[in-house]
PDB file of C-alpha atoms in Angstrom:
ATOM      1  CA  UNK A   1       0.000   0.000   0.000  1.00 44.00           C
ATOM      2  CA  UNK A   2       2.852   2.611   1.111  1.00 42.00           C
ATOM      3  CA  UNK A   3       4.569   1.843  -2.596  1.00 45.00           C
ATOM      4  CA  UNK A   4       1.402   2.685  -4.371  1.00 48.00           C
ATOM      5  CA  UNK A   5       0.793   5.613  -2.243  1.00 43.00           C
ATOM      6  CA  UNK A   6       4.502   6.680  -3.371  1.00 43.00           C
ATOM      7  CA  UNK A   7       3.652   5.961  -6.852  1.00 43.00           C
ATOM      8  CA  UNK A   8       0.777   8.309  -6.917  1.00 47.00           C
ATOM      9  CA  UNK A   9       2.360  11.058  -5.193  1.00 42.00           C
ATOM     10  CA  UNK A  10       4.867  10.851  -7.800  1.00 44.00           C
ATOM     11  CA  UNK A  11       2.770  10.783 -10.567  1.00 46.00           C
ATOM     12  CA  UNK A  12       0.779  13.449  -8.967  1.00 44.00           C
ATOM     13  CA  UNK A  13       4.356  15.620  -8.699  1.00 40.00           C
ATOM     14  CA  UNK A  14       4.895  15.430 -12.629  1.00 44.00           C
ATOM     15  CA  UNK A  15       2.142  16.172 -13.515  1.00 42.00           C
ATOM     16  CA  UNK A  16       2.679  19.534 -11.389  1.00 38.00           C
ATOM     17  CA  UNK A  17       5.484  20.595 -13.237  1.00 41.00           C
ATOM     18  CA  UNK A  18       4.419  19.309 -16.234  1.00 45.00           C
ATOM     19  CA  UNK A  19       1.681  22.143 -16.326  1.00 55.00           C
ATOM     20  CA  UNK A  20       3.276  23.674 -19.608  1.00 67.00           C
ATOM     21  CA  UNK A  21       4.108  20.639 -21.655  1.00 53.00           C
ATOM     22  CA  UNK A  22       4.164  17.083 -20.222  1.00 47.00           C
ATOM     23  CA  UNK A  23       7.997  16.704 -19.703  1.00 58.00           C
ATOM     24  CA  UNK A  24       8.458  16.779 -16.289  1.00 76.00           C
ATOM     25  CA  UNK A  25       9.916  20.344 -15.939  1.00 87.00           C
ATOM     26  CA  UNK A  26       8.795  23.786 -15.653  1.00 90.00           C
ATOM     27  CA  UNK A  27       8.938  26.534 -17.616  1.00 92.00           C
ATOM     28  CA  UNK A  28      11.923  28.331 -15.370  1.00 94.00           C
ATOM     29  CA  UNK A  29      13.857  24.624 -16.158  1.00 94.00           C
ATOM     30  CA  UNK A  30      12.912  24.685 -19.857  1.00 94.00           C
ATOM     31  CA  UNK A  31      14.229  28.333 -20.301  1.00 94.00           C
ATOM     32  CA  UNK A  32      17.486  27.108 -18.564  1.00 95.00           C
ATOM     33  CA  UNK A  33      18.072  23.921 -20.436  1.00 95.00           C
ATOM     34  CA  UNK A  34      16.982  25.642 -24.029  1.00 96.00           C
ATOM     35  CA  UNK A  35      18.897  27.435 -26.634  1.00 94.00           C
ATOM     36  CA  UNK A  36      17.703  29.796 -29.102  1.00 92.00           C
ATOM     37  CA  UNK A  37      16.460  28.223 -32.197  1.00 93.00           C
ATOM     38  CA  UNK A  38      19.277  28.605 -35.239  1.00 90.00           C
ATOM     39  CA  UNK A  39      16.751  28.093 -38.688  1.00 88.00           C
ATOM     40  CA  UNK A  40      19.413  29.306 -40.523  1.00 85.00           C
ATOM     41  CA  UNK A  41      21.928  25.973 -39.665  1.00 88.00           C
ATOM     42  CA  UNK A  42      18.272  23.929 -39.445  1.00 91.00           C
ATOM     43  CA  UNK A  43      17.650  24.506 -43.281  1.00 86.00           C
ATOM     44  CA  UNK A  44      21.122  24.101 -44.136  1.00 86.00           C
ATOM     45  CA  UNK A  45      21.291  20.455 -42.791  1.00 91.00           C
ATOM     46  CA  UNK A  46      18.068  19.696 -43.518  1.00 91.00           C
ATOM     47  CA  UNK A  47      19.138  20.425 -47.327  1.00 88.00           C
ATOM     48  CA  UNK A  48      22.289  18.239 -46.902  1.00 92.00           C
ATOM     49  CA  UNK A  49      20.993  15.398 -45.553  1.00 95.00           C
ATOM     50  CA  UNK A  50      16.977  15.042 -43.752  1.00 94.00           C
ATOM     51  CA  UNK A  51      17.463  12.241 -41.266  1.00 95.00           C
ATOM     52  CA  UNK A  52      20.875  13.278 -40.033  1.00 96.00           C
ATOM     53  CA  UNK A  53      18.833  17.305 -39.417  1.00 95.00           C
ATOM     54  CA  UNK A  54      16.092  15.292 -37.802  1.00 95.00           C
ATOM     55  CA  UNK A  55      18.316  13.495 -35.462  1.00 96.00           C
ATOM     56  CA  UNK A  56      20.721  16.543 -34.739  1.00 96.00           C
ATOM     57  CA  UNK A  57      17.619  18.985 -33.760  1.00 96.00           C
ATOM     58  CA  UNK A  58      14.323  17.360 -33.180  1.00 96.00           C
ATOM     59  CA  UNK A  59      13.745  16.399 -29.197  1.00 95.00           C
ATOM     60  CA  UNK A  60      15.733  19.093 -28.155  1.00 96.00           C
ATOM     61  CA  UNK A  61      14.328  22.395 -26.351  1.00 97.00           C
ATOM     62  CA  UNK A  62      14.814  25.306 -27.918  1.00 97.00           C
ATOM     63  CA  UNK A  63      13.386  29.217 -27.603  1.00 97.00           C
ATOM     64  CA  UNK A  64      11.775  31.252 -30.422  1.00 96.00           C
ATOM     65  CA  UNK A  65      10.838  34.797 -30.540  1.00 96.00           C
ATOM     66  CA  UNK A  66       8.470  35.921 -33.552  1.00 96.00           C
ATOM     67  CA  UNK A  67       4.666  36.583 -34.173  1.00 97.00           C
ATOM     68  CA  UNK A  68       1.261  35.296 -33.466  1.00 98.00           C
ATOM     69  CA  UNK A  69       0.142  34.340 -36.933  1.00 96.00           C
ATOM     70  CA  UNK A  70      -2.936  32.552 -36.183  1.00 97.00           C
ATOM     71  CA  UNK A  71      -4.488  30.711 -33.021  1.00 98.00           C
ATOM     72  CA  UNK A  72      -6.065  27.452 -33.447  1.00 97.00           C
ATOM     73  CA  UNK A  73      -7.832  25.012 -31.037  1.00 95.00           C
ATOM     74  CA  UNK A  74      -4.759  23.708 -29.724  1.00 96.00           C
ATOM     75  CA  UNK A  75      -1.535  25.131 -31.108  1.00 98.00           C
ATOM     76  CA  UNK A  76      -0.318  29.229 -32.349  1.00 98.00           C
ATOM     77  CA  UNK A  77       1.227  29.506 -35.670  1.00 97.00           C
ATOM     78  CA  UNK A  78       4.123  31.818 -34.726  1.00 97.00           C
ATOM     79  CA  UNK A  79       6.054  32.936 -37.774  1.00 93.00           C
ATOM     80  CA  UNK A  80      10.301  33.230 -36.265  1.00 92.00           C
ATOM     81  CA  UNK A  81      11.758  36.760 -37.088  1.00 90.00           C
ATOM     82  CA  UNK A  82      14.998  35.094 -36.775  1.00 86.00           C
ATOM     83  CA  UNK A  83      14.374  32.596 -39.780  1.00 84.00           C
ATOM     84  CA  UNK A  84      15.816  33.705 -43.071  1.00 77.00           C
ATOM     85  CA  UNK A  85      13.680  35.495 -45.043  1.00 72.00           C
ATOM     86  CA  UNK A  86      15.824  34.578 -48.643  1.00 60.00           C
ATOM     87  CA  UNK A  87      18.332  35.127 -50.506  1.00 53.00           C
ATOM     88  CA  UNK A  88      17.427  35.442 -53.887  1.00 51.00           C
ATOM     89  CA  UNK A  89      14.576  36.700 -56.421  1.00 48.00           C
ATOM     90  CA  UNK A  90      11.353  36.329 -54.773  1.00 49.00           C
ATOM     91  CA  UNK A  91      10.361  33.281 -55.399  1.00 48.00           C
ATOM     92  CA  UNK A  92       6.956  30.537 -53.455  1.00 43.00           C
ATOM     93  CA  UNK A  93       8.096  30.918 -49.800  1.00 47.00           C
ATOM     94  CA  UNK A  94      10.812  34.206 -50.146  1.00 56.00           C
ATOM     95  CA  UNK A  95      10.033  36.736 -47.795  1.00 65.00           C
ATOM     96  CA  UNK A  96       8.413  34.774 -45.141  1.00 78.00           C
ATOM     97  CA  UNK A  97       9.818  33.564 -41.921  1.00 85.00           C
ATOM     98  CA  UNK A  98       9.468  29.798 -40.713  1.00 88.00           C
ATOM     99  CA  UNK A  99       6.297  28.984 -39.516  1.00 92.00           C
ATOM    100  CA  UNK A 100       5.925  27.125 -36.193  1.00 96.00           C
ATOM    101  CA  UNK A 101       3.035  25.221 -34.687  1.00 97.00           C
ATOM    102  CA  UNK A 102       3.440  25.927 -30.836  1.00 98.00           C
ATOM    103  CA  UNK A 103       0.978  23.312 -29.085  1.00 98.00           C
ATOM    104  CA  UNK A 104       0.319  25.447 -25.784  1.00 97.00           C
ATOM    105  CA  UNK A 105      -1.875  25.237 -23.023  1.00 96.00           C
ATOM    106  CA  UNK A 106      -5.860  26.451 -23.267  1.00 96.00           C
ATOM    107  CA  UNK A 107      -4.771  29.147 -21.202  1.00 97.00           C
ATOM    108  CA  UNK A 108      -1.835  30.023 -22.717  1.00 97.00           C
ATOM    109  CA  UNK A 109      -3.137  30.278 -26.036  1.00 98.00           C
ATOM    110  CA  UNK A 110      -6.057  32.531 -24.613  1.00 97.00           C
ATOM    111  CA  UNK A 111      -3.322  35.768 -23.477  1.00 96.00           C
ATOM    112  CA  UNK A 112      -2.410  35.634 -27.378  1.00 98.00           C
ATOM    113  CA  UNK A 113      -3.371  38.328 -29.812  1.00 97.00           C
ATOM    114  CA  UNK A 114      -2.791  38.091 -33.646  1.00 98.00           C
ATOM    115  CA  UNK A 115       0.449  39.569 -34.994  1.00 97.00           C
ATOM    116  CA  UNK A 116       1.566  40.030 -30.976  1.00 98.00           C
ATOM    117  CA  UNK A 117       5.521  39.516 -30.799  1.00 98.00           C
ATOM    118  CA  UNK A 118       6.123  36.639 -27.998  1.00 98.00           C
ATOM    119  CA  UNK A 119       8.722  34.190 -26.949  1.00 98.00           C
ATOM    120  CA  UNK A 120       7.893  30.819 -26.638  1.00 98.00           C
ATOM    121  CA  UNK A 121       9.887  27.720 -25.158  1.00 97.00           C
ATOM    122  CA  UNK A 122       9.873  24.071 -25.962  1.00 97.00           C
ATOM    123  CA  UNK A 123      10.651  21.126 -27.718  1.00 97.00           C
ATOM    124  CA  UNK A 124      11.044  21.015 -31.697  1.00 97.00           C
ATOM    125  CA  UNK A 125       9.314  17.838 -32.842  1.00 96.00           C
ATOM    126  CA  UNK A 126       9.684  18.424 -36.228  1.00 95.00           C
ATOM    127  CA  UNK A 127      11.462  20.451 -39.093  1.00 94.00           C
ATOM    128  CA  UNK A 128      10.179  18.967 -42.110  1.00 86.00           C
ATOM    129  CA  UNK A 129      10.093  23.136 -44.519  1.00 77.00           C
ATOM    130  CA  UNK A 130       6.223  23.002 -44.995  1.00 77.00           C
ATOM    131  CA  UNK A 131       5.891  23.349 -41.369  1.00 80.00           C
ATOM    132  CA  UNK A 132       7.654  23.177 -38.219  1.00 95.00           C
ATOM    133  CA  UNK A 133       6.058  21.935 -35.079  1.00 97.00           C
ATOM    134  CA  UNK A 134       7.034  22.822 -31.007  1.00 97.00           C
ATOM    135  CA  UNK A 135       5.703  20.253 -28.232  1.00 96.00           C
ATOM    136  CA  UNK A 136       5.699  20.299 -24.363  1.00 95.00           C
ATOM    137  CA  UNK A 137       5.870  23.890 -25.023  1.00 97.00           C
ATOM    138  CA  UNK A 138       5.606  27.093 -22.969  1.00 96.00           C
ATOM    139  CA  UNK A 139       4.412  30.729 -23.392  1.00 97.00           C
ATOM    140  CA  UNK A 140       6.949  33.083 -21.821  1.00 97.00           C
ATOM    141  CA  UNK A 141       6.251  36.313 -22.705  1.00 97.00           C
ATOM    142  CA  UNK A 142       5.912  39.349 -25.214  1.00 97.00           C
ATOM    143  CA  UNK A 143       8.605  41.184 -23.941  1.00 97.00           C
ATOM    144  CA  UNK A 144      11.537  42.029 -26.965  1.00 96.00           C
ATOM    145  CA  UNK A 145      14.893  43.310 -26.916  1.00 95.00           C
ATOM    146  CA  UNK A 146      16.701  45.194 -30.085  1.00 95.00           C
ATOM    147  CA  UNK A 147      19.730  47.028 -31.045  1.00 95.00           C
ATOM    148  CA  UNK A 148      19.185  49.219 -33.868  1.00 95.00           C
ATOM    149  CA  UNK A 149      19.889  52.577 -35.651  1.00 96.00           C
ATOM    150  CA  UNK A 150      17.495  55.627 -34.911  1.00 96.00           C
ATOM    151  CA  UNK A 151      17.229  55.964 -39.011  1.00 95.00           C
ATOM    152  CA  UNK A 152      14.608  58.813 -39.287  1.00 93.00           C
ATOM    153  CA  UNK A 153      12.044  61.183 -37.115  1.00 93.00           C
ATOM    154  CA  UNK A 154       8.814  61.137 -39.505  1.00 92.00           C
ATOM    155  CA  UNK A 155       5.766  62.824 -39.235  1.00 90.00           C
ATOM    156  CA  UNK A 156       2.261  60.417 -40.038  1.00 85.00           C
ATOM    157  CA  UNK A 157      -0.267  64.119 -40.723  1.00 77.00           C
ATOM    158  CA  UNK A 158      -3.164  61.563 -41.130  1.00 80.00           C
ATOM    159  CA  UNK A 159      -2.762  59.750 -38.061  1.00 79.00           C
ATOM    160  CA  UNK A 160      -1.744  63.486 -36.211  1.00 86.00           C
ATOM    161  CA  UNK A 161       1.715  61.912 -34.942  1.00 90.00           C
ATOM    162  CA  UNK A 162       5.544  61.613 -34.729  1.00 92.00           C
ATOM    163  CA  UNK A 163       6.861  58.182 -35.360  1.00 94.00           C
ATOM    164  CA  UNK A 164      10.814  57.240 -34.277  1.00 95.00           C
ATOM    165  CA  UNK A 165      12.081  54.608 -37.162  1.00 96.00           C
ATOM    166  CA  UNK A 166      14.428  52.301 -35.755  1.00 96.00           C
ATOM    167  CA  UNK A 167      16.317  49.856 -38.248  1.00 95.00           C
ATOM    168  CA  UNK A 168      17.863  46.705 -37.023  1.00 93.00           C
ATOM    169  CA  UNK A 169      20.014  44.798 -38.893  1.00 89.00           C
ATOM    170  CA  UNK A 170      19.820  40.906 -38.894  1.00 82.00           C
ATOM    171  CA  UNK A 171      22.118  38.262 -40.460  1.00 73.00           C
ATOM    172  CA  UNK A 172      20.896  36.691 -42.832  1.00 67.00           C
ATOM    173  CA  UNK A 173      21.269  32.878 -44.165  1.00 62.00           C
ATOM    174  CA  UNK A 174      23.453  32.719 -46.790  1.00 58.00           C
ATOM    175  CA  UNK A 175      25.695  35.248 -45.762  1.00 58.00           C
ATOM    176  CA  UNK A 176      23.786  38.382 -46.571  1.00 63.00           C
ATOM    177  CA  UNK A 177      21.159  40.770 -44.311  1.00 70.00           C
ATOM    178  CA  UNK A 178      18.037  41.567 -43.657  1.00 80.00           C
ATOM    179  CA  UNK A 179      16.553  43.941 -41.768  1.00 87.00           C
ATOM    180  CA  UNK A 180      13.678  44.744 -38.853  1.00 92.00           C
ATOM    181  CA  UNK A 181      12.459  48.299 -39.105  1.00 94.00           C
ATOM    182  CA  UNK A 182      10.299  49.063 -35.617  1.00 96.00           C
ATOM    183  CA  UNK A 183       7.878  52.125 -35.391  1.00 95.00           C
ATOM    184  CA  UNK A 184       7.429  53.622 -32.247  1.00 95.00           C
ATOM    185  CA  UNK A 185       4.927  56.635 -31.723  1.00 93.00           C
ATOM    186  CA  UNK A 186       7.123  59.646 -29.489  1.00 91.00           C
ATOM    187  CA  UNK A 187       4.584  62.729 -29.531  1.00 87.00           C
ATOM    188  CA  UNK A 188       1.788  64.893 -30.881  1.00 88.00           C
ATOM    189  CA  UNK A 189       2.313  66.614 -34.295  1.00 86.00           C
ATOM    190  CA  UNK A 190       2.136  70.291 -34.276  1.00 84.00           C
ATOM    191  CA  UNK A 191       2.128  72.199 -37.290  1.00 75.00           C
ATOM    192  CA  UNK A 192       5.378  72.319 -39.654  1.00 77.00           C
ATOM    193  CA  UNK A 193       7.352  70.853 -36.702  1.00 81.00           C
ATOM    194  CA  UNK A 194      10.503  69.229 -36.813  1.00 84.00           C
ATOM    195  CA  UNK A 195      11.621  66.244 -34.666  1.00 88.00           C
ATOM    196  CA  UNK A 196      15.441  64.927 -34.446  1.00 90.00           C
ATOM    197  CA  UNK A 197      15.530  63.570 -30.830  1.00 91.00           C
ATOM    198  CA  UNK A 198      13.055  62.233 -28.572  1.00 92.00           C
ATOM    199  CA  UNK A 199      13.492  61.678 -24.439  1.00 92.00           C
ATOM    200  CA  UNK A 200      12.500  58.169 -23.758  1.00 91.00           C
ATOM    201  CA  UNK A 201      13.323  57.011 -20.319  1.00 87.00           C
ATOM    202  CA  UNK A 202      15.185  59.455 -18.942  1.00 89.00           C
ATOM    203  CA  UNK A 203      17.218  58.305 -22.177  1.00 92.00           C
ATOM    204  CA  UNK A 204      17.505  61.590 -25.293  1.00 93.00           C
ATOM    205  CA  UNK A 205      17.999  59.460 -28.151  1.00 92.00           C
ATOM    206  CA  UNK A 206      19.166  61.504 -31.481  1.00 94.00           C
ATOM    207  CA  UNK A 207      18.715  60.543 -35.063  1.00 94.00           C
ATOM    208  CA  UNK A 208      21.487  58.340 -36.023  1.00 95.00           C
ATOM    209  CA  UNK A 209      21.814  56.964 -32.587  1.00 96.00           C
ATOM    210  CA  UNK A 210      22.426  53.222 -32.059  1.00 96.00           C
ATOM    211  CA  UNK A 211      20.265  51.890 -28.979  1.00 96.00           C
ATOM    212  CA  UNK A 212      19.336  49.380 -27.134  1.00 96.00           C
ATOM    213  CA  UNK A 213      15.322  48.979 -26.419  1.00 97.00           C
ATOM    214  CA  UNK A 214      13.300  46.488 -24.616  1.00 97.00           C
ATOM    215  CA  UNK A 215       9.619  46.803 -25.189  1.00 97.00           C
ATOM    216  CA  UNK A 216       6.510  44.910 -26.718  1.00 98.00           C
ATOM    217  CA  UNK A 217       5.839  45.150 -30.415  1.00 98.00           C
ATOM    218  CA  UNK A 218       2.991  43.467 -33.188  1.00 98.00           C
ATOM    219  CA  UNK A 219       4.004  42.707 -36.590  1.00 96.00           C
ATOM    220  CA  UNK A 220       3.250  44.244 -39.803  1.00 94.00           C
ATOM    221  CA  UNK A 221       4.392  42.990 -42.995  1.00 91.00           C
ATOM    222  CA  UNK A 222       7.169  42.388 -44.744  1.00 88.00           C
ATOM    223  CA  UNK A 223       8.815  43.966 -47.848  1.00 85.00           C
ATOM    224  CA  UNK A 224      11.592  43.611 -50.035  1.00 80.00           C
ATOM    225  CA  UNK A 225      13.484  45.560 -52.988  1.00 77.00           C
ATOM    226  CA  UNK A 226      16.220  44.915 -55.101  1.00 74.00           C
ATOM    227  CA  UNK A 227      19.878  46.666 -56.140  1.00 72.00           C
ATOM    228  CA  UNK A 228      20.482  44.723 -59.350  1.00 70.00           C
ATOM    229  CA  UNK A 229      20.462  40.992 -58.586  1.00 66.00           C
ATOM    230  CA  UNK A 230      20.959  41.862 -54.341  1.00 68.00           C
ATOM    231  CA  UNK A 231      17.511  41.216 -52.659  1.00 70.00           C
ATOM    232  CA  UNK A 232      16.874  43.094 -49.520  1.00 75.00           C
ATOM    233  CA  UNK A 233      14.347  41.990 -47.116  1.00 80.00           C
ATOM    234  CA  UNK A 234      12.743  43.809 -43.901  1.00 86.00           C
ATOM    235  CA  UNK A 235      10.191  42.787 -41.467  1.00 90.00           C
ATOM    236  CA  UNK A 236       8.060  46.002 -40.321  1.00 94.00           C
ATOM    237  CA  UNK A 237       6.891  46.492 -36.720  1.00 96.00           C
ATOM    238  CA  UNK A 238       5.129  48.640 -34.656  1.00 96.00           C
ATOM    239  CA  UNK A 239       6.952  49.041 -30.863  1.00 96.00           C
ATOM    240  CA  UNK A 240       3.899  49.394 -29.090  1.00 96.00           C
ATOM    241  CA  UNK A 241       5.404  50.298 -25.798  1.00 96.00           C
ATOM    242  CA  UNK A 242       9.155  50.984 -24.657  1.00 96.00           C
ATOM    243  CA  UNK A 243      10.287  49.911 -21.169  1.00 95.00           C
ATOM    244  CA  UNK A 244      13.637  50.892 -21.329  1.00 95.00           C
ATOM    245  CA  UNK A 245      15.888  52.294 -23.406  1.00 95.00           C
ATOM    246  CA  UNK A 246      19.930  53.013 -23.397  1.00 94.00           C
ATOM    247  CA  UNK A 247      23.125  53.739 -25.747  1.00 90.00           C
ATOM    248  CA  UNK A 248      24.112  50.898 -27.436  1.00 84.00           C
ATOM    249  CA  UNK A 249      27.820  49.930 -26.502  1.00 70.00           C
ATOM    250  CA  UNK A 250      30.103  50.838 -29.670  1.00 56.00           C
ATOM    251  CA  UNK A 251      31.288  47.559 -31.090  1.00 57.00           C
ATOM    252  CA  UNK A 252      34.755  46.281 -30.894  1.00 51.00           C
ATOM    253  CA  UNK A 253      36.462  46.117 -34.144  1.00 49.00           C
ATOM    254  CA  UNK A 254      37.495  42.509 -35.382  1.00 47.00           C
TER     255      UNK A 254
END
């Protein structure tokens, strides 16, 4: 009797900290065991040689920041920013991130919003190109973190506002770049003004300024245009709220 009370206590136990995906662990252990999800080296092996990509990556946990691109009954299609994006003339597929099918938690998938930036944590079941699935996975948060270039000061007349462009550069598979370009609303328009800075923070951050934000954002769309036979891609968001902001540190010459 004592050894089947054990059992069931134990049982009872895993199933505790299985609350975010049936592994045993919690989300604080997932988030310490994971790594953040390279689909740039995934797509690579996965061209060389599918069981040996399938063998290296699948099981393993691994953490993915990008957008909410639909919710279904049991899973969130989250498109990764940090997938490539392509390399080459658009073409079925170029200009679209890897798409993910998180399987989360009723709750979980309830705090969602379409085109919401999140983070997500779990295990990659499979990588097969026409979709990508997570398990035993976890919601962390919406909370994102960039280094970019304060490119422009704009003013939107029809919407009656000042809008801070802030361009983030991304390396892309293949050796080239893409690039993130965030939107963040600083102030009121009045008539025929000028903006170059903006205080954000206790932070004054001038055009031209490299910085580091942390903040929430929801996706736009992406674009892409073309120097000659040189695609560039960007991903447009909106920062919908800044929590912090500071000078990025220069970068050390290699």
């Amino acid at each position: 009797m004592k050894r089947h009370m054990a059992l069931l206590l134990a049982a009872a136990l895993g199933l505790t900290l299985a609350a975010c995906g049936g592994e045993g662990m919690s989300k604080e252990e997932m988030l310490e065991a994971a790594e953040p999800c390279n689909f740039g080296a995934i797509r690579a092996a996965y061209g060389e040689n599918k069981l040996n990509a399938e063998e290296t990556y699948c099981g393993k946990l691994y953490q993915v920041t990008g957008y909410v691109q639909s919710i279904e009954a049991e899973y969130a299609v989250i498109g990764a920013l940090d997938s490539p994006l392509g390399n080459s003339a658009p073409a079925v597929g170029d200009g679209k991130p890897t798409s993910v099918d998180v399987y989360l938690s009723e709750e979980e998938l309830k705090q969602l919003s379409t085109n919401e930036v999140v983070n997500v944590v779990g295990e990659l079941t499979s990588i097969d190109p026409s979709g990508y699935t997570m398990e035993n996975a976890c919601y962390v948060d919406n909370v994102i973190t960039l280094t970019g270039e304060i490119t422009n000061f704009v003013i939107d007349t029809g919407l009656n506002q000042h809008i801070m462009l802030v361009e983030e550069k991304v390396p892309e598979y293949g050796g080239g770049m893409s690039y993130r370009e965030y939107e963040y609303q600083v102030a009121p328009v009045t008539a025929f003004e000028n903006m170059e800075e903006v205080t954000i923070d206790g932070v004054t951050a001038a055009e031209g300024d490299t910085v580091t934000i942390t903040g929430t954002a929801s996706f736009q769309n992406i674009t892409y245009s073309n120097a000659g036979t040189i695609y560039f891609y960007t991903a447009h968001l909106t920062l919908d709220s800044i929590t912090s902001i500071t000078e990025a540190e220069a970068e050390t010459p290699s």
